[in-house]
Coordinates of C-alpha atoms in Angstrom, one line a residue:
T1460 CA 132.8 -9.8 -21.5
E1461 CA 130.6 -7.9 -19.1
V1462 CA 129.2 -4.4 -19.9
V1463 CA 128.6 -2.3 -17.0
V1464 CA 125.7 0.6 -17.3
N1465 CA 124.8 3.1 -15.0
S1466 CA 121.6 3.7 -13.8
Y1467 CA 120.2 5.3 -16.5
G1468 CA 121.4 2.5 -18.9
H1469 CA 124.1 4.4 -21.1
N1470 CA 127.2 2.6 -21.9
A1471 CA 129.4 3.0 -19.2
S1472 CA 132.1 0.6 -19.3
D1473 CA 134.8 3.2 -17.9
I1474 CA 132.5 3.7 -14.5
P1475 CA 134.5 2.3 -11.9
E1476 CA 134.0 -0.3 -9.6
K1477 CA 132.0 -0.3 -6.4
R1478 CA 133.0 2.4 -3.7
G1479 CA 130.5 2.1 -1.4
T1480 CA 131.1 0.7 1.9
V1481 CA 129.1 0.3 5.5
L1482 CA 130.4 3.5 6.6
S1483 CA 129.6 5.4 3.4
G1484 CA 126.0 3.8 3.4
Y1485 CA 125.5 4.9 6.8
F1486 CA 126.4 8.6 6.2
S1487 CA 124.3 8.7 3.1
L1488 CA 121.6 7.6 5.1
T1489 CA 121.9 9.6 8.0
N1490 CA 122.3 12.5 5.8
T1491 CA 119.1 12.0 3.7
L1492 CA 116.8 11.3 7.3
L1493 CA 118.7 14.3 9.2
G1494 CA 117.0 17.0 7.8
S1495 CA 114.3 20.3 8.2
S1496 CA 112.3 18.1 10.6
V1497 CA 115.1 19.2 13.9
L1498 CA 113.5 22.1 13.4
G1499 CA 109.8 21.0 14.0
L1500 CA 109.9 18.3 16.1
P1501 CA 109.7 20.2 19.7
Y1502 CA 106.4 21.8 18.3
A1503 CA 105.2 18.3 17.4
F1504 CA 105.9 17.5 21.1
S1505 CA 103.5 20.4 21.9
Q1506 CA 100.9 19.1 19.8
T1507 CA 101.1 15.5 21.0
G1508 CA 103.0 15.1 24.2
W1509 CA 106.2 14.2 25.2
L1510 CA 105.3 10.5 26.0
V1511 CA 103.3 10.1 22.4
G1512 CA 106.0 12.3 21.0
S1513 CA 108.4 9.2 21.7
I1514 CA 106.5 6.8 20.8
L1515 CA 105.5 8.1 17.8
L1516 CA 109.3 8.7 17.1
L1517 CA 109.6 5.2 18.1
I1518 CA 107.3 3.8 16.0
C1519 CA 108.6 5.7 12.8
A1520 CA 111.9 4.9 13.5
A1521 CA 111.1 1.1 13.6
S1522 CA 108.9 1.1 10.4
S1523 CA 111.8 3.1 8.6
A1524 CA 114.3 0.7 9.5
F1525 CA 111.8 -2.3 8.5
A1526 CA 111.3 -0.9 5.0
L1527 CA 114.9 -0.3 4.4
H1528 CA 115.6 -3.7 5.5
T1529 CA 113.0 -4.9 3.0
L1530 CA 113.8 -2.6 0.4
S1531 CA 117.3 -4.0 0.3
L1532 CA 116.6 -7.6 0.3
C1533 CA 114.6 -6.7 -2.8
A1534 CA 117.5 -5.2 -4.1
M1535 CA 120.3 -8.1 -3.4
R1536 CA 117.7 -10.3 -4.9
L1537 CA 117.7 -8.3 -8.1
N1538 CA 120.9 -7.9 -8.2
K1539 CA 122.1 -11.4 -7.7
Q1540 CA 119.8 -12.7 -10.4
E1541 CA 120.8 -10.0 -12.8
K1542 CA 124.7 -10.8 -12.1
D1543 CA 124.3 -14.3 -12.6
Q1544 CA 122.1 -14.2 -15.8
A1545 CA 124.6 -12.1 -17.0
D1546 CA 127.7 -14.6 -16.1
E1547 CA 125.6 -17.7 -17.7
S1548 CA 125.1 -15.5 -21.0
D1549 CA 127.3 -15.7 -24.0
K1550 CA 126.4 -11.9 -24.8
P1551 CA 127.4 -8.7 -23.0
Q1552 CA 124.5 -7.9 -20.7
K1553 CA 123.9 -4.8 -19.0
I1554 CA 124.2 -4.7 -15.3
V1555 CA 121.6 -1.9 -14.1
G1556 CA 121.0 -2.5 -10.8
A1557 CA 118.1 -2.6 -8.9
T1558 CA 115.7 0.4 -8.9
F1559 CA 112.3 1.0 -7.3
Y1560 CA 110.5 0.8 -11.2
S1561 CA 112.2 -3.1 -11.1
V1562 CA 110.9 -4.0 -8.2
A1563 CA 107.8 -2.5 -8.8
K1564 CA 107.8 -4.3 -11.8
A1565 CA 108.4 -7.6 -10.2
S1566 CA 105.7 -6.9 -8.0
L1567 CA 103.0 -4.1 -8.7
P1568 CA 103.7 -4.0 -12.5
Q1569 CA 100.5 -2.1 -13.5
Y1570 CA 101.7 0.7 -11.1
T1571 CA 105.2 1.2 -12.4
L1572 CA 104.9 4.4 -14.1
I1573 CA 102.6 5.8 -10.9
I1574 CA 105.6 5.1 -8.6
D1575 CA 108.0 6.4 -10.5
I1576 CA 106.3 9.6 -10.8
A1577 CA 105.5 10.0 -7.2
I1578 CA 109.2 9.2 -6.7
A1579 CA 110.3 12.2 -8.7
L1580 CA 107.3 14.5 -7.4
K1581 CA 108.5 13.5 -3.5
C1582 CA 112.1 13.9 -3.8
F1583 CA 112.1 17.2 -6.0
G1584 CA 109.4 18.7 -3.7
V1585 CA 111.4 18.0 -1.0
S1586 CA 114.4 19.4 -2.4
I1587 CA 112.6 22.9 -3.1
S1588 CA 111.4 22.7 0.5
Y1589 CA 115.2 22.7 1.6
L1590 CA 115.9 25.8 -0.6
I1591 CA 113.0 27.6 1.1
V1592 CA 114.4 26.5 4.4
V1593 CA 117.6 27.9 3.9
S1594 CA 115.3 31.3 2.6
D1595 CA 113.7 31.3 5.9
L1596 CA 117.1 31.1 8.2
M1597 CA 119.5 33.3 6.4
P1598 CA 118.0 36.7 6.4
F1599 CA 117.9 36.6 9.9
V1600 CA 121.5 35.6 10.1
A1601 CA 122.7 38.4 7.5
S1602 CA 120.1 40.8 9.8
N1603 CA 121.9 39.9 12.9
F1604 CA 125.3 40.4 11.5
G1605 CA 124.0 44.5 10.2
A1606 CA 123.2 43.5 6.5
T1607 CA 120.4 45.2 5.0
G1608 CA 118.8 45.5 1.2
M1609 CA 118.8 42.0 -1.2
W1610 CA 121.1 40.5 1.9
I1611 CA 118.0 40.1 4.0
G1612 CA 116.2 39.0 1.3
R1613 CA 114.7 35.7 0.7
E1614 CA 115.4 35.4 -3.1
L1615 CA 119.1 35.9 -3.3
W1616 CA 119.8 33.0 -0.3
V1617 CA 117.3 30.6 -2.6
V1618 CA 120.0 31.4 -5.3
I1619 CA 123.0 31.1 -3.1
G1620 CA 121.6 28.2 -1.6
F1621 CA 120.8 26.3 -5.0
C1622 CA 124.3 27.5 -6.3
I1623 CA 125.7 25.7 -3.6
G1624 CA 123.7 22.4 -3.4
A1625 CA 123.3 21.6 -7.3
P1626 CA 126.9 20.9 -8.3
M1627 CA 126.7 18.0 -5.6
C1628 CA 124.1 16.4 -7.5
L1629 CA 125.9 16.0 -10.5
L1630 CA 128.5 13.2 -9.1
K1631 CA 127.6 9.7 -10.1
D1632 CA 126.6 8.0 -6.7
L1633 CA 125.9 8.5 -3.4
S1634 CA 129.3 7.5 -2.1
S1635 CA 131.2 10.3 -3.3
L1636 CA 129.2 12.5 -0.9
A1637 CA 130.4 10.2 2.2
T1638 CA 132.7 12.9 3.3
V1639 CA 130.6 15.3 2.9
S1640 CA 127.8 13.6 4.4
S1641 CA 129.2 13.2 7.7
F1642 CA 129.2 16.7 8.5
A1643 CA 125.7 16.6 8.8
I1644 CA 125.9 14.9 12.0
V1645 CA 128.5 17.6 13.0
F1646 CA 125.7 20.5 12.1
V1647 CA 123.4 18.6 14.2
S1648 CA 125.3 17.8 17.2
F1649 CA 126.1 21.5 17.6
F1650 CA 122.5 22.2 17.1
A1651 CA 121.7 19.5 19.7
L1652 CA 124.3 21.1 22.1
L1653 CA 123.0 24.6 21.8
V1654 CA 119.3 23.4 22.7
C1655 CA 120.5 21.3 26.0
L1656 CA 122.5 24.5 26.8
Y1657 CA 119.2 26.7 26.4
G1658 CA 117.2 23.7 28.2
M1659 CA 119.4 23.8 31.0
D1660 CA 118.9 27.5 31.3
I1661 CA 122.9 28.0 32.2
D1662 CA 124.8 31.6 32.6
G1663 CA 124.3 33.2 29.0
F1664 CA 122.0 30.7 27.6
D1665 CA 118.4 32.4 28.7
P1666 CA 115.8 31.1 26.6
C1667 CA 113.6 33.9 27.9
S1668 CA 115.8 36.6 27.5
H1669 CA 114.3 38.4 24.6
R1670 CA 110.3 38.1 26.4
E1671 CA 110.7 40.5 29.1
N1672 CA 106.9 41.0 29.5
E1673 CA 105.5 37.8 27.4
P1674 CA 105.2 34.6 29.0
C1675 CA 108.1 32.1 28.0
H1676 CA 107.1 28.4 29.4
G1677 CA 104.0 26.6 28.5
N1678 CA 102.4 23.6 30.2
I1679 CA 103.9 20.5 29.6
A1680 CA 102.0 17.3 29.5
P1681 CA 102.7 13.6 28.6
V1682 CA 99.3 13.3 26.3
V1683 CA 98.1 15.6 24.0
L1684 CA 95.1 14.9 22.0
S1685 CA 93.5 17.1 19.6
V1686 CA 93.1 17.7 16.0
H1687 CA 96.5 19.6 16.0
S1688 CA 98.0 16.4 17.2
L1689 CA 96.9 15.0 13.6
K1690 CA 98.6 18.1 11.9
A1691 CA 101.9 16.9 13.6
M1692 CA 101.9 13.7 12.3
P1693 CA 103.8 14.3 9.0
I1694 CA 106.7 15.5 11.1
F1695 CA 107.4 12.5 12.5
V1696 CA 106.7 10.8 9.5
F1697 CA 109.0 12.5 7.3
G1698 CA 111.6 12.7 9.8
F1699 CA 112.2 9.0 8.7
T1700 CA 112.0 9.6 5.2
C1701 CA 115.3 8.1 3.3
Q1702 CA 114.0 4.9 1.5
Q1703 CA 114.6 6.4 -1.8
N1704 CA 118.4 5.8 -1.5
A1705 CA 118.0 2.5 -0.3
F1706 CA 118.9 1.0 -3.5
A1707 CA 121.4 3.5 -4.4
V1708 CA 123.2 2.2 -1.0
C1709 CA 122.8 -1.5 -2.2
N1710 CA 124.1 -1.1 -5.4
E1711 CA 127.3 0.7 -4.4
M1712 CA 127.9 -1.3 -1.6
R1713 CA 131.3 -3.7 -2.2
N1714 CA 131.2 -7.0 -0.6
I1715 CA 127.5 -6.6 0.1
T1716 CA 125.6 -8.8 2.6
I1717 CA 122.4 -8.1 4.2
G1718 CA 124.5 -7.9 7.4
R1719 CA 126.4 -5.2 6.3
V1720 CA 123.5 -3.3 4.9
N1721 CA 121.6 -3.9 7.9
I1722 CA 124.5 -2.2 10.1
S1723 CA 124.1 1.0 8.1
I1724 CA 120.2 0.7 8.2
V1725 CA 120.2 0.3 12.0
G1726 CA 123.1 2.6 12.9
S1727 CA 121.4 5.9 10.5
I1728 CA 118.2 5.1 12.3
A1729 CA 119.5 4.8 15.7
T1730 CA 122.1 7.9 15.2
T1731 CA 118.7 9.9 14.0
L1732 CA 116.7 8.9 16.7
M1733 CA 119.2 10.0 19.6
F1734 CA 118.9 13.5 17.7
Y1735 CA 115.1 13.5 17.4
L1736 CA 114.8 12.3 20.8
I1737 CA 117.1 15.0 22.3
L1738 CA 115.9 18.1 20.4
A1739 CA 112.5 17.2 20.7
G1740 CA 112.3 16.5 24.3
V1741 CA 114.4 19.2 25.4
G1742 CA 113.0 21.8 23.0
Y1743 CA 109.7 20.9 24.2
A1744 CA 110.8 21.1 27.8
T1745 CA 112.1 24.2 27.6
F1746 CA 109.3 26.3 26.4
G1747 CA 106.2 23.8 26.9
S1748 CA 103.1 24.7 24.7
L1749 CA 104.4 27.8 23.8
V1750 CA 107.2 26.3 21.4
E1751 CA 107.4 27.8 18.2
N1752 CA 106.7 25.6 15.4
D1753 CA 110.5 26.4 14.0
I1754 CA 112.0 26.4 17.5
L1755 CA 115.0 28.6 16.7
V1756 CA 112.2 31.2 16.4
S1757 CA 111.7 30.6 20.4
Y1758 CA 115.4 31.6 21.1
P1759 CA 116.8 34.9 21.5
T1760 CA 118.5 36.0 18.0
N1761 CA 122.3 36.2 19.0
Y1762 CA 125.7 34.8 17.5
F1763 CA 124.9 31.2 19.2
T1764 CA 121.5 31.0 17.0
S1765 CA 123.3 32.5 14.6
I1766 CA 125.7 29.9 14.0
A1767 CA 123.1 27.2 14.5
R1768 CA 120.9 28.7 11.3
V1769 CA 124.1 28.8 9.3
F1770 CA 124.6 25.4 10.2
I1771 CA 120.8 23.9 9.8
S1772 CA 121.0 25.7 6.1
L1773 CA 124.4 24.1 5.6
L1774 CA 122.5 20.4 7.0
V1775 CA 119.6 20.9 4.2
L1776 CA 122.4 21.6 1.6
L1777 CA 123.7 18.9 2.2
S1778 CA 120.7 17.1 2.2
Y1779 CA 119.7 18.6 -1.3
P1780 CA 121.6 16.0 -3.4
M1781 CA 120.2 13.2 -1.6
Q1782 CA 116.8 13.9 -2.8
C1783 CA 118.0 15.3 -6.8
H1784 CA 119.7 11.7 -6.9
P1785 CA 117.1 9.3 -6.7
A1786 CA 114.6 11.9 -8.5
R1787 CA 116.9 12.7 -11.6
R1788 CA 116.7 9.2 -13.3
C1789 CA 112.7 9.5 -13.8
I1790 CA 113.0 13.3 -14.7
L1791 CA 115.8 12.5 -17.4
T1792 CA 113.5 9.4 -18.6
I1793 CA 110.4 11.8 -19.3
I1794 CA 112.5 14.4 -20.9
D1795 CA 113.8 11.6 -23.5
Y1796 CA 110.3 10.4 -23.7
C1797 CA 109.0 14.2 -24.7
T1798 CA 111.9 14.5 -27.1
T1799 CA 111.0 11.2 -28.6
I1800 CA 107.3 12.2 -29.1
S1801 CA 108.2 15.8 -30.6
K1802 CA 110.3 14.2 -33.1
G1803 CA 107.1 12.5 -34.3
N1804 CA 108.8 9.3 -34.2
N1805 CA 106.9 6.2 -35.1
A1806 CA 106.6 3.9 -31.8
E1807 CA 107.3 0.8 -33.6
D1808 CA 110.9 2.3 -34.9
N1809 CA 111.5 3.6 -31.0
I1810 CA 110.3 0.8 -28.8
P1811 CA 112.3 -2.2 -29.1
I1812 CA 110.7 -5.7 -29.5
V1813 CA 109.7 -7.6 -26.4
N1814 CA 112.8 -10.0 -25.4
D1815 CA 115.0 -8.9 -28.0
P1816 CA 118.5 -9.6 -27.0
N1817 CA 120.5 -7.5 -29.7
S1818 CA 118.8 -4.2 -28.8
T1819 CA 120.7 -1.7 -27.5
D1820 CA 118.0 1.3 -27.0
E1821 CA 119.7 3.2 -23.8
N1822 CA 117.3 2.9 -21.2
C1823 CA 115.0 0.2 -19.8
L1824 CA 112.8 2.6 -18.1
T1825 CA 112.5 4.9 -20.8
R1826 CA 111.7 2.1 -23.3
R1827 CA 108.8 0.9 -20.7
I1828 CA 107.4 4.9 -20.1
R1829 CA 107.3 4.5 -23.9
R1830 CA 105.3 1.6 -24.4
I1831 CA 102.4 2.9 -21.8
C1832 CA 102.1 6.2 -23.5
T1833 CA 102.3 4.6 -27.0
S1834 CA 99.7 2.0 -25.7
V1835 CA 97.3 4.8 -24.4
T1836 CA 97.8 7.1 -27.7
S1837 CA 97.6 4.1 -30.2
N1838 CA 94.0 4.4 -31.9
T1839 CA 95.1 0.5 -33.6
T1840 CA 93.5 -2.5 -32.2
G1841 CA 95.3 -4.9 -34.3
N1842 CA 97.5 -7.4 -33.1
K1843 CA 100.5 -5.6 -35.0
H1844 CA 100.1 -2.4 -32.8
Q1845 CA 99.4 -4.5 -29.4
L1846 CA 102.3 -3.4 -27.6
T1847 CA 103.1 -5.5 -24.4
L1848 CA 104.3 -3.7 -21.0
L1849 CA 106.4 -7.1 -19.9
P1850 CA 110.1 -6.3 -19.2
R1851 CA 112.2 -7.1 -22.1
T1852 CA 115.9 -6.8 -23.1
S1853 CA 118.3 -9.1 -21.6
P1854 CA 117.8 -13.1 -20.1
S1855 CA 118.8 -11.4 -16.6
H1856 CA 115.5 -9.5 -16.8
N1857 CA 113.5 -12.1 -17.8
A1858 CA 114.7 -14.3 -14.7
V1859 CA 113.7 -11.4 -12.3
F1860 CA 110.3 -11.2 -13.5
T1861 CA 109.5 -14.8 -14.4

């Protein structure tokens, strides 16, 4: 009998079978990729030039695709070895699935805790920045529709944004968000269409109608190299950041093969690159070096740009759970560790013996964090209190790392 547990290690034999598909993986990765970077790419082009900017986008896209492919291979290998060991064993085994921790444990065991902390901080920080984006955009919309008072304040929109995004973070897996994630492409498509209409300067879409006595068009150059070019680099890099969800996509996909995963990867990267090139190129061509770091600020305030602000706000809110999903594992295990320490429990009573197949402790990641922290705080040097950092639990884990 095979006991299946979720990514937190809790007993979850009632969890439904894998529901992920190539399409759900594509939508999940695309939704993670398409975030607030769409607003800053024209400005990034103004700091690097359209030629250098395009090359940087291509390099970042290729690097991201390669990283996703490599992580997928690692996930498939770990999952296969874990499943094979579970099938061969006469005792129930836990099927946890690949995580950054398990991969780091196999390759860089001395940095596993650092990697988990970095992932938690990065994802949590990005999720907070999405709420800030909402609080930047929505007051303009409210003001354009005649609202006053608290409706044009940032605080209210941070709360509203959190109330919209937080429930989506409670779902068990990313495949549950496939339908919602598909709307990200719709929102970006509208924004790209609006940028193109203003770029063509057709009737009713004059990008400089609000600047009667001020310059609107700046210089356009293929190459711009300055210290500001380095400041624009993070916009290109973070525009293709979605690696934190690579393992979730692989763990959830049915009938997984590297070919099926690559279809999701290449499709999401290609879609994102297409949107980025259109938005950055047309936006830069419209305003040149005078484009604002938020391109929506460069456009006149009207109903079209207000709708675009609403769509971009919804876009980043759809990406909110894509950041919280990989971060919550690390945060929950840290909370669990702090709770254990606060109760004053002895390390030997709470940390299972290495390679003990009968241990049913709740979370292998939590156990390893406890080992590390306890080994640091222990003042005893005798062999009785020496704590190994090697993975334990089941033969499936041992097969991966030996």
